[in-house]
Amino acid sequence: MRILLLASGFNSLTQRVFTALRERGHAVAVELALGDESLRAAVDRLRPELVLAPMLKSAIPEDVWSTVGCLVVHPGPLGDRGPSSLDRAVQRGCTDWGVTVLQAEAEMDAGPVWATEPCALPPLAKSDLYRGEVADAALAAVLAAVDRFAGGTHTPLRQDAPPVRDRVRVRPPLRQPERRIDWQRDSTEAVLRTLRAADSQPGVLDEIDGTAWFLHGGHREDRLRGRPGELLATRAGAVCRATADGAVWIPQLRPRRRPGGPATFTLPAATALALAGQPLPAPAPLDPAAVGDRRTWSDIRYREHGEVGLLRFAFPGGAMSTDHCRRLLAAYREACRRPTSVLVLGGARDFFSNGIHLNVIEAAADPAAESWANINAIDDLVEAVLTTTDRLVVAALGGNAAAGGVMLAQAADEVWCRDGAVLNPHYRLMGLTGSEYWTYSLPRRVGTAAAEQLLEAALPVGAGRAAELGLVDRVLPGGPQDFAGQVRALAGRLAAGAGTAARTARKKAERERAEGERPLADHRQQELDRMHAIFFDPEHPYHALRRAFVRKERPTATPAHLARYHRPPHLAPR
C-alpha cells in the first residue's frame, strides 16, 4: 500500500514504524503536522491509500479523514483517552498498560478501534518506556491494524459498543500543578514517579535557591541524606537532592523561559546551575567499577563475569559531551587493563549513543571551540576501540543510535542490536560531514557504495535491515528488559569459544596490515579537516541547524527527503 505517515515530529516511534512498513513492502512517505492546508496538499499530491499517525498532537481535519482512511496511534489501553495518558500512567505507578490504534473521527481518541496491544510498564522513565515497551506494543498494533485495513474485510470495534463503553476514561492533560513536588513531605518513591513521568517533556517545574528550573530525569540514591529539598552532591554532571525520606539524582535541568526570550533547553544539571551562577554542592565521585549492586546513579558502570567485561553507559538522550567522552574513554582504558577476553561496550537498554552533545555545544561561550573539543573527544574514544587488539570488543545496542553513535559501534569487532532499535547512520541533516573514523569503519563493514548511499539518503534503518547491510552482526529478539541478560550470556559463550584466541590474534594482524596500507591517523585528519572548516565558519548552515534542533524550532515544511514515497529498501546486502 501507499501509506502516508502523519506526525508532529519524525520521532523514534515514527521512525520505527517507517522502517518496519518499508521492510514489509509498503511505499511510505512522511508529512509533518504543520497545519491543515499542508496536510491537504500532501494528501492531494501523494494520493495515499492510508494515512497513519504514529505520534500526533493535533486533530486531522474532517475533510481528510472522511475521504481517506486515517488511523491514529494512542499510547494508552482500550478505552483510554487524553493527551497525557502515558504521563499519568507513569506518575500513578501503573505496571500494566497498552497501545491502541484508532480510526480518526471528530472526537479525539474516540474513533473505532482497529488494534490494541498490552505492554508492561517497569518503574522507569517515560521516554525510556516510550522507546521500549510502548514502542514494541505500538508497532505490533500498527502492523495488525495495517494488515486488517489492507484486507478490506475487518470491522473495527466501536467505542460506544458495550464491550468498550464501560472502559472509556477521558483523562485531562497533566499540568504542572499536578506535577508539583513537595520536598518536605513527598517520599523518594513519589518524587521518582513524578520525575519519571516528565523526564523528557515537559519536565517538572520547581525552584532551586529561589530560581525556577524544570527538572528532567530522576534516579534513586541509597546513602546520601540531608534536609528535604537541599542539594547534597554532584556526580558526573547530575545533582543529588534530598527528599522527605531519602534522596534522588537529577541529571538535567532546563531554565524557565523568560517572557520574549528564546526557547530554553536541557543541560547537565551541574552545568546549568554553574552557568546561572548558582552554588554547587561538593562532588561525590564514584568509580565505575565500584558501583556494584548499589541503588545509586552512575552514568558509567563496569562489571566482570568471568572472562567478560561489561562497560555500560547511559547518557541522557544518547548525547555525549566532551566530558562524557573523556570519562568513558578513561573507563574503557581501565577496563582494557583487566584480564578479560571479551569487552562489551553499551547500555542495558534505551539509547546507545547519538554522537556529540549539541545542547552543551549550543550553551558554550564559544560553540565552535566546544564542537571541536567534542568531536576530538569522541574520536579519541573510537580510536581506542579500533586499536584494541588483545581482546574482542562487542558494541551492544539496547536501543537507538545515530550519527557518531552509529560509527562508535562500527569500531567494535561485533555489533549486537535489539530488534527494536533504529539506526541513523548519517550526518548531513545537521550540516556535518562527520568523523569518528567513519571513512575507515563504515566502508569496511557495508562496502563503499552502500556507505555513500546511507550517508546521502539520511533515512533511519531498522535492526533487521541493518543486519542485512552489515551495520549489525547479530539481532537479539525480545523485550528491552531481556537485552542485558541476553548480551551477558552471549558474551560468555563468545569468551569460552575455542576459536576466540585465534580470532583475536587474526584481528591484531589485520589491524597491523590495514595500518600499513593507510594509517588511522590519515582517516582522522581528513575527516577533521572538513569538520574544522564547518565548525569555525560562522556562516555555515551547521550553526543554524544546531540552534533549531536544540531549541526545538518548528519547521516550516516537511523535509524533502521524507515528503516522497520510499519503496522497500533496495541497497544490496553486504
Coordinates of C-alpha atoms in Angstrom, one line a residue:
M1 CA 0.0 0.0 0.0
R2 CA 0.9 3.7 -0.3
I3 CA 1.0 4.9 3.3
L4 CA 1.4 8.5 4.4
L5 CA 2.8 8.8 8.0
L6 CA 1.4 12.0 9.6
A7 CA 3.4 13.0 12.7
S8 CA 4.0 16.0 14.9
G9 CA 7.7 15.1 14.6
F10 CA 9.8 12.4 13.0
N11 CA 10.5 10.9 16.4
S12 CA 11.7 7.5 17.4
L13 CA 8.3 5.8 17.1
T14 CA 7.6 7.3 13.7
Q15 CA 11.0 6.2 12.5
R16 CA 10.4 2.7 13.8
V17 CA 7.1 2.5 12.0
F18 CA 8.6 4.0 8.9
T19 CA 11.3 1.3 8.7
A20 CA 9.0 -1.6 9.6
L21 CA 6.4 -0.7 7.0
R22 CA 9.1 -0.3 4.3
E23 CA 10.6 -3.7 5.2
R24 CA 7.1 -5.2 4.8
G25 CA 6.8 -4.0 1.2
H26 CA 4.8 -0.8 1.6
A27 CA 5.6 2.5 0.0
V28 CA 5.9 5.1 2.8
A29 CA 6.1 8.9 2.9
V30 CA 6.1 11.3 5.8
E31 CA 4.2 14.5 6.3
L32 CA 4.8 16.7 9.4
A33 CA 1.7 18.0 11.1
L34 CA 2.3 21.7 10.3
G35 CA -1.3 22.7 9.6
D36 CA -4.4 21.5 7.8
E37 CA -3.5 23.1 4.5
S38 CA -0.1 21.4 4.2
L39 CA -1.8 18.1 5.1
R40 CA -4.5 18.6 2.4
A41 CA -1.8 19.4 -0.1
A42 CA 0.2 16.3 0.8
V43 CA -2.8 14.0 0.5
D44 CA -3.7 15.6 -2.8
R45 CA -0.1 15.2 -4.2
L46 CA 0.6 11.7 -2.8
R47 CA -2.8 10.1 -3.0
P48 CA -2.2 7.7 -0.1
E49 CA -4.4 4.6 0.4
L50 CA -3.9 5.1 4.2
V51 CA -2.9 7.9 6.5
L52 CA -1.2 6.6 9.7
A53 CA -0.3 8.9 12.6
P54 CA 2.2 7.3 15.0
M55 CA 2.6 10.5 17.1
L56 CA 0.1 13.3 16.6
K57 CA -0.7 16.2 18.9
S58 CA -3.3 17.8 16.7
A59 CA -6.6 16.7 15.1
I60 CA -6.9 15.6 11.5
P61 CA -9.4 17.8 9.6
E62 CA -12.8 16.1 8.7
D63 CA -12.4 16.6 5.0
V64 CA -9.3 14.4 5.2
W65 CA -10.4 11.6 7.5
S66 CA -13.8 11.4 5.7
T67 CA -12.2 10.8 2.3
V68 CA -9.2 8.6 3.1
G69 CA -8.7 6.1 5.9
C70 CA -6.8 7.7 8.8
L71 CA -5.5 5.6 11.8
V72 CA -4.0 7.2 14.9
V73 CA -1.8 5.6 17.5
H74 CA -2.8 6.3 21.1
P75 CA -0.3 5.4 23.8
G76 CA -3.0 4.0 26.1
P77 CA -5.0 0.8 26.5
L78 CA -8.5 0.2 25.1
G79 CA -10.9 2.9 26.3
D80 CA -8.2 5.3 27.5
R81 CA -8.4 8.9 26.2
G82 CA -6.5 12.1 26.6
P83 CA -3.2 13.7 25.7
S84 CA -1.2 12.8 28.9
S85 CA -2.1 9.1 29.0
L86 CA 1.5 7.7 29.4
D87 CA 2.5 10.6 31.7
R88 CA -0.4 9.7 34.1
A89 CA 0.3 6.0 33.9
V90 CA 3.9 6.5 35.0
Q91 CA 3.1 9.1 37.7
R92 CA 0.5 6.7 39.2
G93 CA 3.0 3.8 39.1
C94 CA 0.9 1.6 36.7
T95 CA 2.6 -1.7 35.9
D96 CA 0.4 -2.7 33.0
W97 CA -0.6 -0.5 30.1
G98 CA -1.2 -0.7 26.4
V99 CA -1.4 1.0 23.0
T100 CA -4.5 1.4 20.8
V101 CA -4.8 2.2 17.1
L102 CA -7.9 4.2 16.4
Q103 CA -9.7 5.5 13.4
A104 CA -9.7 9.3 13.2
E105 CA -13.1 10.9 13.8
A106 CA -14.3 14.3 15.1
E107 CA -13.7 13.5 18.8
M108 CA -10.1 12.8 19.7
D109 CA -9.3 9.2 20.7
A110 CA -13.0 8.2 20.3
G111 CA -12.9 6.5 16.9
P112 CA -13.4 2.8 16.1
V113 CA -10.5 0.6 17.3
W114 CA -8.5 -1.3 14.7
A115 CA -6.0 -2.9 17.1
T116 CA -4.9 -2.8 20.7
E117 CA -1.8 -4.3 22.3
P118 CA -0.9 -4.7 26.0
C119 CA 2.5 -3.8 27.5
A120 CA 4.3 -3.8 30.8
L121 CA 5.5 -0.6 32.4
P122 CA 8.5 -1.3 34.6
P123 CA 9.4 1.6 37.0
L124 CA 11.5 3.6 34.5
A125 CA 11.4 7.0 32.8
K126 CA 8.6 7.8 30.4
S127 CA 10.9 8.4 27.5
D128 CA 12.7 5.1 28.0
L129 CA 9.4 3.2 28.2
Y130 CA 8.1 5.1 25.1
R131 CA 11.1 3.9 23.1
G132 CA 11.0 0.4 24.6
E133 CA 7.9 -1.4 25.8
V134 CA 5.4 1.1 24.5
A135 CA 7.1 1.2 21.1
D136 CA 7.1 -2.6 20.9
A137 CA 3.4 -2.7 21.6
A138 CA 2.7 0.2 19.2
L139 CA 4.4 -1.5 16.3
A140 CA 2.6 -4.7 16.9
A141 CA -0.7 -2.9 17.0
V142 CA 0.2 -0.8 13.9
L143 CA 1.1 -3.9 11.8
A144 CA -2.1 -5.6 12.8
A145 CA -4.2 -2.6 12.0
V146 CA -2.5 -2.1 8.6
D147 CA -3.0 -5.7 7.7
R148 CA -6.6 -5.5 8.7
F149 CA -7.1 -2.3 6.8
A150 CA -5.4 -3.7 3.7
G151 CA -7.6 -6.9 3.8
G152 CA -10.7 -4.8 3.4
T153 CA -13.0 -7.1 5.4
H154 CA -12.2 -6.2 9.0
T155 CA -14.9 -4.4 11.0
P156 CA -13.3 -2.2 13.7
L157 CA -14.6 -2.2 17.3
R158 CA -16.8 0.9 18.0
Q159 CA -16.1 2.5 21.4
D160 CA -19.8 3.2 22.0
A161 CA -20.4 -0.6 21.9
P162 CA -21.0 -2.4 25.2
P163 CA -17.6 -4.2 25.4
V164 CA -15.7 -0.8 25.3
R165 CA -18.2 1.7 26.5
D166 CA -17.8 0.9 30.2
R167 CA -14.0 1.1 29.9
V168 CA -13.8 4.6 28.5
R169 CA -11.9 7.0 30.6
V170 CA -11.2 10.6 29.4
R171 CA -8.1 11.9 31.2
P172 CA -7.3 15.6 31.2
P173 CA -3.8 17.0 30.4
L174 CA -1.3 16.6 33.2
R175 CA -0.4 20.2 34.0
Q176 CA 2.4 21.5 36.2
P177 CA 0.3 21.9 39.4
E178 CA -0.3 18.1 39.4
R179 CA 3.4 17.5 38.8
R180 CA 4.5 19.7 41.7
I181 CA 6.9 18.0 44.2
D182 CA 6.6 18.8 47.9
W183 CA 10.2 18.1 49.0
Q184 CA 9.2 18.3 52.7
R185 CA 6.5 15.6 52.5
D186 CA 6.9 13.5 49.4
S187 CA 8.7 10.2 49.7
T188 CA 11.5 9.2 47.4
E189 CA 9.2 6.8 45.6
A190 CA 6.6 9.6 44.9
V191 CA 9.3 12.0 43.8
L192 CA 10.8 9.4 41.4
R193 CA 7.3 8.7 39.8
T194 CA 6.8 12.5 39.3
L195 CA 10.2 13.0 37.8
R196 CA 10.0 9.9 35.6
A197 CA 6.6 11.0 34.2
A198 CA 8.1 14.2 32.9
D199 CA 11.7 13.3 32.2
S200 CA 11.9 14.3 28.6
Q201 CA 9.0 16.7 28.3
P202 CA 7.7 18.8 29.9
G203 CA 10.0 18.4 32.9
V204 CA 8.9 19.2 36.5
L205 CA 8.7 23.0 37.3
D206 CA 10.5 23.6 40.6
E207 CA 12.7 26.0 42.4
I208 CA 16.4 25.8 43.5
D209 CA 17.6 28.6 45.7
G210 CA 14.7 30.7 44.6
T211 CA 15.3 30.3 40.9
A212 CA 12.8 28.5 38.7
W213 CA 14.0 25.3 36.9
F214 CA 12.5 22.4 35.1
L215 CA 13.8 19.1 36.4
H216 CA 14.4 16.3 33.9
G217 CA 15.0 12.8 35.0
G218 CA 15.3 11.1 38.3
H219 CA 17.3 8.2 39.9
R220 CA 17.4 6.8 43.4
E221 CA 20.3 7.5 45.8
D222 CA 20.9 4.9 48.5
R223 CA 23.3 6.6 51.0
L224 CA 23.3 10.4 50.9
R225 CA 20.8 12.1 53.2
G226 CA 20.0 15.7 54.2
R227 CA 17.4 18.3 54.8
P228 CA 14.5 17.8 52.4
G229 CA 14.9 19.9 49.3
E230 CA 18.7 20.5 49.9
L231 CA 21.2 19.9 47.2
L232 CA 23.6 17.3 48.6
A233 CA 26.2 16.5 46.0
T234 CA 27.1 16.4 42.3
R235 CA 28.3 13.5 40.2
A236 CA 29.0 13.3 36.5
G237 CA 27.0 16.5 35.9
A238 CA 24.0 15.4 37.9
V239 CA 22.8 16.9 41.3
C240 CA 21.6 14.9 44.3
R241 CA 18.6 16.4 46.2
A242 CA 17.2 15.3 49.5
T243 CA 13.6 14.0 49.8
A244 CA 11.5 13.5 52.9
D245 CA 12.9 10.0 53.4
G246 CA 16.0 9.8 51.1
A247 CA 17.5 11.4 48.1
V248 CA 17.3 11.4 44.3
W249 CA 19.7 12.2 41.5
I250 CA 18.5 14.7 38.8
P251 CA 20.7 14.5 35.6
Q252 CA 19.4 17.5 33.7
L253 CA 17.9 21.0 34.3
R254 CA 16.2 23.5 32.0
P255 CA 15.7 27.2 32.9
R256 CA 12.3 28.6 32.7
R257 CA 11.7 30.7 29.5
R258 CA 11.7 34.4 30.1
P259 CA 8.9 36.5 28.5
G260 CA 10.0 37.3 25.0
G261 CA 13.2 35.3 25.4
P262 CA 14.4 32.4 23.3
A263 CA 13.3 28.8 24.0
T264 CA 15.4 27.1 26.6
F265 CA 16.9 23.6 26.5
T266 CA 18.2 20.9 28.9
L267 CA 21.7 20.8 30.1
P268 CA 23.6 18.6 32.6
A269 CA 22.3 19.9 35.9
A270 CA 25.6 21.0 37.3
T271 CA 26.5 22.8 34.1
A272 CA 23.1 24.6 34.1
L273 CA 23.5 25.8 37.7
A274 CA 27.1 26.9 37.1
L275 CA 26.1 28.9 34.0
A276 CA 23.3 30.6 36.1
G277 CA 25.9 31.5 38.8
Q278 CA 24.2 29.3 41.4
P279 CA 26.3 27.5 44.1
L280 CA 27.0 23.8 43.7
P281 CA 27.4 21.2 46.4
A282 CA 30.6 19.1 46.8
P283 CA 31.3 16.3 44.3
A284 CA 30.6 12.7 45.2
P285 CA 32.5 10.8 42.6
L286 CA 32.1 7.1 42.1
D287 CA 34.4 4.8 40.3
P288 CA 32.5 2.8 37.5
A289 CA 34.0 -0.4 38.9
A290 CA 32.8 0.4 42.4
V291 CA 29.1 0.8 41.7
G292 CA 28.4 -2.9 42.0
D293 CA 24.7 -3.6 43.1
R294 CA 24.3 -0.2 44.8
R295 CA 21.0 1.6 44.1
T296 CA 22.6 4.8 43.2
W297 CA 23.1 6.8 40.0
S298 CA 26.1 6.5 37.8
D299 CA 26.1 7.0 34.0
I300 CA 29.1 4.6 33.6
R301 CA 29.3 1.2 35.3
Y302 CA 31.8 -1.7 34.9
R303 CA 31.2 -5.3 35.9
E304 CA 33.0 -8.6 35.2
H305 CA 31.6 -12.0 34.8
G306 CA 34.5 -14.5 34.3
E307 CA 36.3 -13.6 31.0
V308 CA 33.7 -10.9 30.1
G309 CA 33.9 -7.3 31.0
L310 CA 30.7 -5.2 30.8
L311 CA 31.2 -1.5 30.4
R312 CA 27.8 0.1 30.4
F313 CA 27.0 3.7 29.9
A314 CA 23.7 5.6 29.7
F315 CA 23.8 9.3 28.9
P316 CA 20.5 11.3 28.8
G317 CA 19.2 11.4 25.2
G318 CA 22.2 9.5 24.0
A319 CA 24.2 12.7 23.6
M320 CA 27.9 12.5 24.5
S321 CA 29.6 15.8 25.6
T322 CA 33.3 16.3 25.8
D323 CA 33.2 15.3 29.4
H324 CA 31.1 12.2 28.8
C325 CA 33.5 11.1 26.1
R326 CA 36.6 11.6 28.2
R327 CA 35.2 9.9 31.3
L328 CA 34.0 6.9 29.1
L329 CA 37.5 6.7 27.5
A330 CA 39.1 6.6 30.9
A331 CA 36.7 3.8 32.0
Y332 CA 37.4 2.0 28.7
R333 CA 41.2 2.2 29.2
E334 CA 40.8 0.9 32.7
A335 CA 38.6 -2.0 31.5
C336 CA 41.3 -2.9 29.0
R337 CA 43.7 -3.4 31.8
R338 CA 41.5 -6.2 33.2
P339 CA 42.2 -9.9 32.4
T340 CA 39.2 -10.4 30.1
S341 CA 39.0 -11.8 26.6
V342 CA 35.7 -10.1 25.6
L343 CA 34.7 -6.5 26.4
V344 CA 31.1 -5.4 25.9
L345 CA 30.5 -1.7 25.4
G346 CA 27.0 -0.4 25.7
G347 CA 23.9 0.2 27.8
A348 CA 21.5 -2.3 29.2
R349 CA 18.6 -0.6 27.3
D350 CA 17.5 2.5 25.5
F351 CA 19.9 4.8 23.6
F352 CA 23.4 3.6 22.7
S353 CA 24.7 6.9 21.5
N354 CA 23.6 9.8 19.3
G355 CA 27.1 11.3 19.0
I356 CA 28.2 14.8 20.1
H357 CA 26.2 16.8 22.6
L358 CA 24.6 19.6 20.6
N359 CA 22.9 21.2 23.7
V360 CA 26.2 21.6 25.6
I361 CA 27.7 23.0 22.4
E362 CA 24.9 25.5 22.0
A363 CA 25.3 26.7 25.6
A364 CA 29.1 27.1 25.3
A365 CA 30.7 30.5 25.3
D366 CA 32.4 29.5 22.0
P367 CA 30.2 26.9 20.3
A368 CA 32.8 26.4 17.5
A369 CA 35.6 25.6 20.0
E370 CA 33.3 23.3 22.0
S371 CA 32.2 21.5 18.8
W372 CA 35.9 20.9 18.0
A373 CA 36.7 19.7 21.5
N374 CA 33.7 17.3 21.5
I375 CA 34.4 15.8 18.1
N376 CA 38.1 15.2 19.1
A377 CA 37.0 13.6 22.4
I378 CA 34.7 11.2 20.7
D379 CA 37.3 10.4 18.1
D380 CA 39.7 9.6 20.9
L381 CA 37.2 7.1 22.2
V382 CA 36.6 5.5 18.8
E383 CA 40.3 5.3 18.2
A384 CA 40.8 3.4 21.5
V385 CA 38.2 0.8 20.4
L386 CA 39.7 0.4 16.9
T387 CA 43.2 -0.1 18.3
T388 CA 42.2 -2.7 21.0
T389 CA 43.9 -5.8 19.7
D390 CA 44.3 -8.0 22.8
R391 CA 40.6 -8.9 23.2
L392 CA 37.3 -8.9 21.2
V393 CA 35.1 -5.8 21.6
V394 CA 31.3 -6.0 21.3
A395 CA 29.1 -3.0 20.9
A396 CA 25.7 -3.8 22.5
L397 CA 22.9 -1.6 21.2
G398 CA 19.9 -2.0 23.5
G399 CA 18.2 1.0 21.8
N400 CA 18.6 3.6 19.1
A401 CA 21.9 5.1 17.8
A402 CA 22.6 7.9 15.4
A403 CA 25.4 9.8 13.7
G404 CA 28.6 9.4 15.6
G405 CA 27.0 6.9 17.9
V406 CA 26.5 4.5 15.0
M407 CA 30.1 5.0 14.0
L408 CA 31.3 4.3 17.5
A409 CA 29.5 1.0 17.3
Q410 CA 31.1 0.2 13.9
A411 CA 34.5 0.4 15.6
A412 CA 33.8 -2.8 17.6
D413 CA 34.5 -6.3 16.3
E414 CA 30.9 -7.3 16.6
V415 CA 27.7 -5.2 16.9
W416 CA 24.7 -6.7 18.7
C417 CA 21.4 -5.0 18.5
R418 CA 18.0 -5.4 20.0
D419 CA 15.4 -6.0 17.3
G420 CA 13.5 -2.8 18.2
A421 CA 16.5 -0.5 17.7
V422 CA 16.6 2.1 14.9
L423 CA 19.9 3.3 13.5
N424 CA 20.5 6.6 11.7
P425 CA 24.0 6.3 10.1
H426 CA 24.3 9.8 8.7
Y427 CA 25.3 13.4 9.5
R428 CA 24.1 15.7 6.7
L429 CA 20.8 16.8 8.3
M430 CA 22.9 18.7 10.8
G431 CA 25.1 20.1 8.0
L432 CA 28.0 17.9 9.1
T433 CA 30.3 15.6 7.2
G434 CA 31.2 13.5 10.3
S435 CA 34.2 12.0 11.8
E436 CA 34.5 9.1 14.3
Y437 CA 36.7 7.3 11.7
W438 CA 33.7 6.6 9.6
T439 CA 35.7 6.7 6.4
Y440 CA 37.5 3.6 7.7
S441 CA 34.8 1.7 9.6
L442 CA 31.7 2.1 7.5
P443 CA 33.0 1.1 4.1
R444 CA 34.8 -1.8 5.8
R445 CA 31.5 -3.1 7.1
V446 CA 29.0 -2.3 4.3
G447 CA 31.1 -1.5 1.3
T448 CA 31.9 1.9 -0.3
A449 CA 28.7 2.2 -2.4
A450 CA 26.4 1.3 0.4
A451 CA 28.2 3.6 2.8
E452 CA 27.8 6.6 0.4
Q453 CA 24.1 5.7 -0.1
L454 CA 23.4 5.5 3.6
L455 CA 25.0 8.9 4.3
E456 CA 23.2 10.6 1.4
A457 CA 19.8 9.1 2.0
A458 CA 19.7 10.3 5.6
L459 CA 17.0 7.8 6.5
P460 CA 16.5 5.5 9.5
V461 CA 17.4 1.9 9.2
G462 CA 15.7 -0.9 11.2
A463 CA 17.6 -3.6 13.0
G464 CA 16.8 -6.3 10.5
R465 CA 17.9 -4.3 7.5
A466 CA 21.0 -3.1 9.4
A467 CA 22.0 -6.8 9.8
E468 CA 21.5 -7.4 6.1
L469 CA 23.7 -4.5 5.2
G470 CA 26.5 -5.4 7.7
L471 CA 25.9 -2.5 10.2
V472 CA 24.9 -5.1 12.7
D473 CA 26.2 -8.6 13.2
R474 CA 23.5 -10.1 15.5
V475 CA 19.9 -9.0 16.1
L476 CA 18.5 -10.1 19.5
P477 CA 14.8 -10.7 19.8
G478 CA 12.8 -10.0 22.9
G479 CA 11.8 -7.0 25.1
P480 CA 14.0 -4.2 26.4
Q481 CA 14.3 -5.9 29.8
D482 CA 15.7 -9.1 28.2
F483 CA 18.5 -7.5 26.3
A484 CA 21.1 -7.2 29.1
G485 CA 20.8 -10.8 30.1
Q486 CA 21.0 -12.0 26.5
V487 CA 24.1 -10.0 25.9
R488 CA 25.8 -11.3 29.1
A489 CA 25.0 -14.9 28.1
L490 CA 26.2 -14.5 24.5
A491 CA 29.4 -12.7 25.6
G492 CA 30.1 -15.6 28.0
R493 CA 29.7 -18.1 25.2
L494 CA 31.9 -16.0 22.9
A495 CA 34.6 -15.8 25.6
A496 CA 34.5 -19.5 26.1
G497 CA 34.6 -20.3 22.4
A498 CA 37.5 -22.4 21.2
G499 CA 38.3 -20.0 18.4
T500 CA 38.3 -16.7 20.4
A501 CA 42.1 -16.6 21.0
A502 CA 42.9 -17.3 17.3
R503 CA 40.3 -14.7 16.2
T504 CA 41.9 -12.1 18.5
A505 CA 45.3 -12.9 17.0
R506 CA 44.0 -12.5 13.5
K507 CA 42.4 -9.3 14.5
K508 CA 45.8 -7.9 15.6
A509 CA 47.4 -9.0 12.4
E510 CA 44.6 -7.4 10.3
R511 CA 44.9 -4.1 12.1
E512 CA 48.6 -4.0 11.5
R513 CA 48.1 -4.7 7.8
A514 CA 45.4 -2.1 7.5
E515 CA 47.6 0.4 9.3
G516 CA 50.4 -0.2 6.8
E517 CA 48.0 0.4 3.9
R518 CA 46.6 3.6 5.3
P519 CA 47.1 4.8 8.9
L520 CA 44.1 5.6 11.0
A521 CA 45.6 9.0 11.7
D522 CA 45.2 9.7 8.0
H523 CA 41.4 8.9 8.1
R524 CA 41.0 11.1 11.2
Q525 CA 42.9 14.1 9.7
Q526 CA 40.9 14.0 6.5
E527 CA 37.6 13.9 8.4
L528 CA 38.6 16.6 10.9
D529 CA 39.9 19.0 8.3
R530 CA 36.4 19.1 6.8
M531 CA 34.8 19.4 10.3
H532 CA 37.1 22.2 11.4
A533 CA 36.2 24.2 8.3
I534 CA 32.5 23.7 9.2
F535 CA 32.8 24.5 12.9
F536 CA 34.8 27.7 12.5
D537 CA 32.8 29.1 9.7
P538 CA 30.1 31.3 11.4
E539 CA 28.0 31.4 8.2
H540 CA 27.9 27.6 7.8
P541 CA 24.4 26.1 8.0
Y542 CA 25.5 23.8 10.8
H543 CA 25.2 26.6 13.4
A544 CA 21.6 27.5 12.4
L545 CA 20.6 23.8 12.1
R546 CA 22.1 23.1 15.5
R547 CA 20.3 26.0 17.1
A548 CA 17.0 25.0 15.5
F549 CA 17.4 21.4 16.7
V550 CA 18.4 22.3 20.3
R551 CA 15.6 24.9 20.7
K552 CA 13.1 22.7 19.0
E553 CA 12.1 25.3 16.5
R554 CA 9.1 24.4 14.4
P555 CA 10.0 23.6 10.8
T556 CA 8.2 25.5 8.0
A557 CA 7.9 22.4 5.8
T558 CA 8.4 18.7 5.8
P559 CA 12.0 17.9 4.7
A560 CA 12.1 17.0 1.0
H561 CA 13.8 13.6 1.6
L562 CA 10.8 12.5 3.7
A563 CA 8.0 14.0 1.7
R564 CA 8.0 11.4 -1.1
Y565 CA 7.3 7.7 -1.2
H566 CA 10.1 5.4 -0.2
R567 CA 9.8 1.9 -1.6
P568 CA 11.1 -1.2 0.2
P569 CA 14.9 -0.9 0.8
H570 CA 16.9 -1.6 -2.3
L571 CA 20.5 -1.4 -1.1
A572 CA 22.2 -4.7 -1.8
P573 CA 23.2 -6.7 1.3
R574 CA 26.9 -7.0 2.2

